[in-house]
């Protein structure tokens, strides 16, 4: 998978190099995680010259429709807790799933 310059710029702005693709087929949800490693850049202007960046698949997770609501609930509650107490850097277990 390759990321276009626009996708790459958006990822740089978010300080995240992980791209997630969600797909469903044959009765299951598939989550694909890609890691994009940008080339070393010396200046902000160098980003304009990059046409695409290769993203390597690092994980594929298959989730049943029955499990998906619990996973979404666990992610949402952890996301909310993170923003309620960001200074603590707490990592909560996804026990809701």
Tab-separated table of C-alpha atoms in Angstrom, residues 6 17 25 38 43 46 64 80 82 94:
chain	number	residue	atom	x	y	z
A	6	UNK	CA	-2.040	14.313	0.751
A	17	UNK	CA	2.392	7.036	11.156
A	25	UNK	CA	-16.535	-9.293	4.020
A	38	UNK	CA	8.657	8.550	5.982
A	43	UNK	CA	13.038	20.881	5.867
A	46	UNK	CA	10.821	18.571	1.439
A	64	UNK	CA	-17.021	-11.145	14.455
A	80	UNK	CA	-12.957	9.241	26.977
A	82	UNK	CA	-7.715	9.391	28.240
A	94	UNK	CA	-10.305	-3.221	27.418
